[in-house]
mmCIF file of C-alpha atoms in Angstrom:
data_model
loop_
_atom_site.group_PDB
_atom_site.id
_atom_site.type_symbol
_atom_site.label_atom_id
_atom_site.label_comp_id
_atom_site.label_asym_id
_atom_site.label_seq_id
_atom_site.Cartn_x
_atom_site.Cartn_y
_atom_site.Cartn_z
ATOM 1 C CA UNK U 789 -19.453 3.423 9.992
ATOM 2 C CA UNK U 790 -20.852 6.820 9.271
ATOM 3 C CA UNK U 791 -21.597 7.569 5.639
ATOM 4 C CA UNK U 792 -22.388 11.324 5.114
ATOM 5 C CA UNK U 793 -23.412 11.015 1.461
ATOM 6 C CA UNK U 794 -25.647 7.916 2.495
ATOM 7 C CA UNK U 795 -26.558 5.776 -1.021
ATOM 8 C CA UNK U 796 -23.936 7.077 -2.990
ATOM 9 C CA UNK U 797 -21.091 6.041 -0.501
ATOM 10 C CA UNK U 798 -23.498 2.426 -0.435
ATOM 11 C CA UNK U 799 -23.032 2.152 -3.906
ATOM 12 C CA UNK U 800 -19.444 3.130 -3.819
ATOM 13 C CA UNK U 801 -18.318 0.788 -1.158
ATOM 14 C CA UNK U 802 -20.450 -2.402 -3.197
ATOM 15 C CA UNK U 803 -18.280 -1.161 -6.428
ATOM 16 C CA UNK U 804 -15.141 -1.669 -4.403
ATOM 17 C CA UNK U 805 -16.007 -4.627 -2.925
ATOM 18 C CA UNK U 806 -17.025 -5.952 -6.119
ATOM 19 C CA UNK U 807 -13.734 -4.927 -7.862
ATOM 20 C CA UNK U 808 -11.787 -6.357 -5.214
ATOM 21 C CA UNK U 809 -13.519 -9.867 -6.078
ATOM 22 C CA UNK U 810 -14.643 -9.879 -2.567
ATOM 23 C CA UNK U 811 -17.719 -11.830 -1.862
ATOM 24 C CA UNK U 812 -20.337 -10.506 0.623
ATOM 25 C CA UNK U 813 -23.041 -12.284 2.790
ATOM 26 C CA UNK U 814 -24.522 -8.481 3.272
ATOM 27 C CA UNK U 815 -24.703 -4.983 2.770
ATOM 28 C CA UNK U 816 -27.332 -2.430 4.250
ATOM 29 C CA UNK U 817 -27.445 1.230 4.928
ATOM 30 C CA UNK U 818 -29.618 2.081 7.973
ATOM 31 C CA UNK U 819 -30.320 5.385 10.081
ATOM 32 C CA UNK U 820 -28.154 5.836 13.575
ATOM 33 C CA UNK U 821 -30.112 4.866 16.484
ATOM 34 C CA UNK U 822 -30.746 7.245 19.443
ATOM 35 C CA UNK U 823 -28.256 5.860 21.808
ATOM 36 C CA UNK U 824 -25.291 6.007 18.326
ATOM 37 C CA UNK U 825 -26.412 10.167 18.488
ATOM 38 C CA UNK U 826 -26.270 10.127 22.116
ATOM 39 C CA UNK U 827 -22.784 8.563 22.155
ATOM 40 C CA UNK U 828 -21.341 10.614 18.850
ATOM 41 C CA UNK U 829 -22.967 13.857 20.601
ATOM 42 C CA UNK U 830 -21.466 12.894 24.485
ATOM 43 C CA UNK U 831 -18.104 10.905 23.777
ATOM 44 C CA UNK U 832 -14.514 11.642 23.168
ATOM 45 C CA UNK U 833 -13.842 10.548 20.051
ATOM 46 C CA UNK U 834 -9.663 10.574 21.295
ATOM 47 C CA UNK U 835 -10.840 8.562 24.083
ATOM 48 C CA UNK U 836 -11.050 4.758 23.010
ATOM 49 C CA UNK U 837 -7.807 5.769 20.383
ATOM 50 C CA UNK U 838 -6.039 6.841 23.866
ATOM 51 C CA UNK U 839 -7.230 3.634 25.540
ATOM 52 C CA UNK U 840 -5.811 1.739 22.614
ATOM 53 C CA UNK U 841 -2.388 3.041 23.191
ATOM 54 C CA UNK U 842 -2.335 2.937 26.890
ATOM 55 C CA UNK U 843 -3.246 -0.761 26.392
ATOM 56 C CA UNK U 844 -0.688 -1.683 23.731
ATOM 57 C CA UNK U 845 1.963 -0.032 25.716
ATOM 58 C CA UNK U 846 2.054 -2.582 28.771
#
């Protein structure tokens, strides 16, 4: 998932988690790769939410 404010939104999330009493095998932050900016740059983001309903409606 995208996290605009990088480490602090890391640390955030782990607090959560941790308050929650939710265990964890792993937790990393890590740059997009090329083809994750090619498709956030080239896709609909309404697209795969339209195919959802489409899908649940037959």
């Amino acid at each position: 998932m995208p996290a605009p404010d990088g480490i602090r939104m890391l640390v955030e999330a782990a607090r959560r988690i941790d308050e929650a009493r939710i265990e964890l095998a792993d937790i990393a932050l890590r740059r997009p790769s090329l083809d994750h900016v090619f498709l956030a740059m080239t896709t609909d983001p309404t697209e795969s939410l339209t195919h959802l309903v489409s899908g649940s409606a037959r």
